[in-house]
């Protein structure tokens, strides 16, 4: 298995532009998570899905952030418009079964820089 | 509210010496506890977990962790450190009666010197 796949690996954009991050979870996994990692705030859960349905989006910082999971093999995290404070590493993770019981598998991350 | 604390930002240890990375938690009910490791420019990787049973849990790469309910701790240990163990280590907890979220600690950077 290729593991969790994220694209792009690096993204540099200018303030105000739309940014779309993509994630392909491990086949057969029914949970998908989006995290953000910064030096100041550490690792933060933004949103997670179960069977393609958003379950908890309380970590999404503001309306500029949105996430979708149109099918079991694809999810996007969109920031529109982007701001410099959105600069971070964004991780996607997936797991199977009861969350918190089974481990999450993380992708390599997307390093976002907003100028 | 559930929480997890990693009191040390960095731990330094000489290769061959034992290492301990500390983690304490606060949850209602019995916790599910995890350790993850992050190597530079990589995503987090699962090391081990405690759900129930034996308080000493063995995991990947020779790591183990001891669950201590009275001290609400779940310290990560290894008898003999390797330079290749140098990485960022995260403790995480889930309250069995809460949502499906994992709460991650702030991370501890382990530096193993030759």
Tab-separated table of C-alpha atoms in Angstrom:
chain	number	residue	atom	x	y	z
A	1	UNK	CA	0.000	0.000	0.000
A	2	UNK	CA	1.283	3.467	-0.856
A	3	UNK	CA	0.090	4.945	2.408
A	4	UNK	CA	-1.717	8.254	2.704
A	5	UNK	CA	-0.945	10.446	-0.282
A	6	UNK	CA	-0.986	14.231	-0.121
A	7	UNK	CA	-0.489	16.793	-2.837
A	8	UNK	CA	1.126	19.130	-3.368
A	9	UNK	CA	4.048	18.592	-0.992
A	10	UNK	CA	4.905	22.271	-1.069
A	11	UNK	CA	2.751	25.241	-1.916
A	12	UNK	CA	3.790	28.873	-2.039
A	13	UNK	CA	1.084	31.395	-2.741
A	14	UNK	CA	0.272	35.034	-2.233
A	15	UNK	CA	-2.156	36.414	0.262
A	16	UNK	CA	-5.690	36.410	-1.061
A	17	UNK	CA	-5.248	33.449	-3.356
A	18	UNK	CA	-7.236	30.241	-3.100
A	19	UNK	CA	-5.341	27.172	-1.949
A	20	UNK	CA	-6.505	23.579	-2.347
A	21	UNK	CA	-4.793	20.709	-0.573
A	22	UNK	CA	-5.534	17.142	-1.583
A	23	UNK	CA	-5.489	13.818	0.213
A	24	UNK	CA	-5.950	10.205	-0.774
A	25	UNK	CA	-6.450	7.988	2.295
A	26	UNK	CA	-5.419	4.374	2.615
A	27	UNK	CA	-7.862	2.127	0.812
A	28	UNK	CA	-10.428	0.640	3.174
A	29	UNK	CA	-9.990	3.242	5.880
A	30	UNK	CA	-13.246	4.852	6.986
A	31	UNK	CA	-11.913	7.821	8.952
A	32	UNK	CA	-10.050	10.797	7.524
A	33	UNK	CA	-8.508	13.657	9.492
A	34	UNK	CA	-7.013	17.009	8.566
A	35	UNK	CA	-4.420	18.473	10.955
A	36	UNK	CA	-2.372	21.642	10.954
A	37	UNK	CA	1.076	21.870	12.535
A	38	UNK	CA	2.818	25.103	13.485
A	39	UNK	CA	5.617	25.926	15.882
A	40	UNK	CA	3.350	28.172	17.920
A	41	UNK	CA	0.259	25.979	18.193
A	42	UNK	CA	1.621	22.485	17.694
A	43	UNK	CA	-0.592	19.864	16.059
A	44	UNK	CA	-4.242	20.889	15.739
A	45	UNK	CA	-7.132	18.797	14.461
A	46	UNK	CA	-9.110	20.821	11.940
A	47	UNK	CA	-11.848	18.415	10.851
A	48	UNK	CA	-12.521	14.726	10.532
A	49	UNK	CA	-14.793	12.552	8.418
A	50	UNK	CA	-16.324	9.143	8.956
A	51	UNK	CA	-17.542	7.304	5.869
A	52	UNK	CA	-17.160	10.552	3.881
A	53	UNK	CA	-19.401	12.513	6.269
A	54	UNK	CA	-17.928	15.418	8.269
A	55	UNK	CA	-18.271	14.604	11.946
A	56	UNK	CA	-16.496	17.396	13.764
A	57	UNK	CA	-15.280	20.631	12.184
A	58	UNK	CA	-14.879	22.565	15.418
A	59	UNK	CA	-11.179	22.944	14.777
A	60	UNK	CA	-11.606	24.769	11.485
A	61	UNK	CA	-10.259	28.232	12.298
A	62	UNK	CA	-12.730	30.309	10.316
A	63	UNK	CA	-15.052	30.368	7.350
A	64	UNK	CA	-12.131	30.752	4.992
A	65	UNK	CA	-11.421	27.062	5.550
A	66	UNK	CA	-13.574	24.337	4.043
A	67	UNK	CA	-13.128	20.599	3.575
A	68	UNK	CA	-14.892	18.046	1.443
A	69	UNK	CA	-14.778	14.311	0.974
A	70	UNK	CA	-16.741	13.478	-2.180
A	71	UNK	CA	-15.823	9.802	-2.018
A	72	UNK	CA	-13.904	7.308	0.069
A	73	UNK	CA	-10.656	7.857	-1.789
A	74	UNK	CA	-10.354	11.625	-1.957
A	75	UNK	CA	-10.581	14.688	0.258
A	76	UNK	CA	-9.747	18.351	-0.153
A	77	UNK	CA	-9.000	21.168	2.237
A	78	UNK	CA	-9.548	24.595	0.744
A	79	UNK	CA	-8.488	27.992	2.039
A	80	UNK	CA	-10.083	31.013	0.370
A	81	UNK	CA	-8.770	33.635	0.675
A	82	UNK	CA	-5.428	32.616	2.125
A	83	UNK	CA	-3.562	34.735	4.673
A	84	UNK	CA	0.060	34.673	5.883
A	85	UNK	CA	-1.040	33.240	9.235
A	86	UNK	CA	-2.266	30.139	7.410
A	87	UNK	CA	1.342	29.198	6.726
A	88	UNK	CA	1.848	25.771	8.288
A	89	UNK	CA	2.281	22.104	7.504
A	90	UNK	CA	-1.060	20.443	6.828
A	91	UNK	CA	-1.354	16.720	7.438
A	92	UNK	CA	-3.977	14.295	6.336
A	93	UNK	CA	-4.388	11.050	8.264
A	94	UNK	CA	-6.650	8.041	7.928
A	95	UNK	CA	-7.652	5.136	10.125
A	96	UNK	CA	-9.955	2.159	10.189
A	97	UNK	CA	-12.528	1.262	12.779
A	98	UNK	CA	-12.963	2.760	16.197
A	99	UNK	CA	-10.962	5.938	16.363
A	100	UNK	CA	-8.707	6.220	19.340
A	101	UNK	CA	-8.451	2.429	19.396
A	102	UNK	CA	-6.769	2.002	16.051
A	103	UNK	CA	-3.785	4.042	15.001
A	104	UNK	CA	-3.944	6.869	12.532
A	105	UNK	CA	-1.712	6.778	9.464
A	106	UNK	CA	-0.348	10.159	8.490
A	107	UNK	CA	0.565	11.443	5.075
A	108	UNK	CA	3.841	13.295	4.445
A	109	UNK	CA	2.162	16.695	4.767
A	110	UNK	CA	1.817	19.790	2.624
A	111	UNK	CA	3.998	22.716	3.583
A	112	UNK	CA	2.013	25.866	2.829
A	113	UNK	CA	3.642	29.276	2.673
A	114	UNK	CA	1.425	32.302	2.179
A	115	UNK	CA	3.354	35.437	1.302
B	1	UNK	CA	-11.825	18.581	29.353
B	2	UNK	CA	-9.359	15.961	28.284
B	3	UNK	CA	-5.760	17.034	27.918
B	4	UNK	CA	-2.254	15.695	27.635
B	5	UNK	CA	0.987	17.322	28.757
B	6	UNK	CA	4.562	16.762	27.728
B	7	UNK	CA	6.567	18.761	30.264
B	8	UNK	CA	9.883	18.661	28.409
B	9	UNK	CA	10.434	20.469	25.136
B	10	UNK	CA	13.688	18.602	24.583
B	11	UNK	CA	15.427	15.564	26.005
B	12	UNK	CA	19.109	14.963	25.418
B	13	UNK	CA	20.684	11.554	25.931
B	14	UNK	CA	23.905	9.847	24.960
B	15	UNK	CA	23.763	6.894	22.620
B	16	UNK	CA	23.550	3.646	24.526
B	17	UNK	CA	21.966	5.237	27.578
B	18	UNK	CA	18.348	4.671	28.578
B	19	UNK	CA	15.858	7.340	27.598
B	20	UNK	CA	12.543	8.516	29.011
B	21	UNK	CA	10.099	10.929	27.410
B	22	UNK	CA	7.400	12.037	29.808
B	23	UNK	CA	3.662	12.332	29.288
B	24	UNK	CA	0.829	13.017	31.705
B	25	UNK	CA	-2.856	13.109	30.909
B	26	UNK	CA	-6.150	14.314	32.279
B	27	UNK	CA	-9.358	12.642	31.148
B	28	UNK	CA	-12.664	11.554	32.542
B	29	UNK	CA	-12.978	7.810	32.512
B	30	UNK	CA	-10.362	5.378	31.305
B	31	UNK	CA	-7.998	6.744	28.680
B	32	UNK	CA	-6.749	5.385	25.400
B	33	UNK	CA	-3.102	6.500	25.141
B	34	UNK	CA	-0.754	6.661	22.180
B	35	UNK	CA	2.786	7.593	21.260
B	36	UNK	CA	3.714	8.825	17.809
B	37	UNK	CA	7.093	9.802	16.367
B	38	UNK	CA	7.822	12.402	13.695
B	39	UNK	CA	11.068	12.380	11.771
B	40	UNK	CA	12.154	15.554	9.928
B	41	UNK	CA	9.911	16.465	7.005
B	42	UNK	CA	7.714	13.447	7.572
B	43	UNK	CA	4.259	12.733	8.920
B	44	UNK	CA	3.677	11.189	12.321
B	45	UNK	CA	4.197	7.459	12.724
B	46	UNK	CA	2.494	5.264	15.296
B	47	UNK	CA	4.773	3.755	17.963
B	48	UNK	CA	2.522	2.108	20.528
B	49	UNK	CA	-0.765	2.336	22.384
B	50	UNK	CA	-2.380	1.469	25.679
B	51	UNK	CA	-6.049	0.510	25.694
B	52	UNK	CA	-6.362	-1.939	28.541
B	53	UNK	CA	-4.495	-4.808	30.163
B	54	UNK	CA	-0.797	-4.930	30.996
B	55	UNK	CA	0.507	-1.552	32.116
B	56	UNK	CA	3.764	-2.064	30.210
B	57	UNK	CA	3.226	-1.738	26.492
B	58	UNK	CA	5.849	-2.657	23.921
B	59	UNK	CA	5.978	-0.977	20.549
B	60	UNK	CA	8.030	-0.376	17.453
B	61	UNK	CA	11.805	0.178	17.307
B	62	UNK	CA	12.366	-1.175	20.837
B	63	UNK	CA	10.262	1.462	22.545
B	64	UNK	CA	7.956	0.732	25.447
B	65	UNK	CA	5.686	2.782	27.652
B	66	UNK	CA	4.334	2.340	31.137
B	67	UNK	CA	0.786	3.282	31.995
B	68	UNK	CA	0.461	4.540	35.575
B	69	UNK	CA	-3.123	5.248	36.524
B	70	UNK	CA	-2.395	6.693	39.957
B	71	UNK	CA	0.093	9.187	38.519
B	72	UNK	CA	-1.902	9.672	35.296
B	73	UNK	CA	1.282	9.158	33.322
B	74	UNK	CA	2.299	7.291	30.200
B	75	UNK	CA	6.056	7.742	29.865
B	76	UNK	CA	7.901	6.484	26.805
B	77	UNK	CA	11.087	4.527	27.440
B	78	UNK	CA	13.873	2.723	25.673
B	79	UNK	CA	16.686	0.817	27.401
B	80	UNK	CA	19.420	1.873	24.984
B	81	UNK	CA	19.095	4.964	22.793
B	82	UNK	CA	20.282	5.140	19.191
B	83	UNK	CA	21.286	8.259	17.263
B	84	UNK	CA	18.565	7.314	14.778
B	85	UNK	CA	15.964	7.713	17.554
B	86	UNK	CA	16.459	11.477	17.353
B	87	UNK	CA	13.054	12.857	16.391
B	88	UNK	CA	9.959	14.618	17.690
B	89	UNK	CA	7.749	12.482	19.928
B	90	UNK	CA	4.066	13.088	20.558
B	91	UNK	CA	1.849	11.658	23.258
B	92	UNK	CA	-1.869	11.518	22.482
B	93	UNK	CA	-5.007	10.587	24.388
B	94	UNK	CA	-8.594	9.810	23.641
B	95	UNK	CA	-11.311	9.710	26.247
B	96	UNK	CA	-13.298	6.548	25.667
B	97	UNK	CA	-16.544	8.353	26.308
B	98	UNK	CA	-15.773	11.373	24.205
B	99	UNK	CA	-15.666	11.950	20.480
B	100	UNK	CA	-13.359	10.211	18.078
B	101	UNK	CA	-10.687	12.871	18.380
B	102	UNK	CA	-7.144	12.338	19.536
B	103	UNK	CA	-5.664	15.121	21.632
B	104	UNK	CA	-1.941	15.472	20.958
B	105	UNK	CA	0.663	16.880	23.305
B	106	UNK	CA	3.001	19.653	22.248
B	107	UNK	CA	5.764	17.212	21.432
B	108	UNK	CA	9.200	16.479	22.894
B	109	UNK	CA	12.290	16.658	20.773
B	110	UNK	CA	14.636	13.789	21.530
B	111	UNK	CA	18.278	14.347	20.677
B	112	UNK	CA	20.594	11.350	20.968
B	113	UNK	CA	24.273	12.240	20.856
B	114	UNK	CA	26.945	9.807	19.618
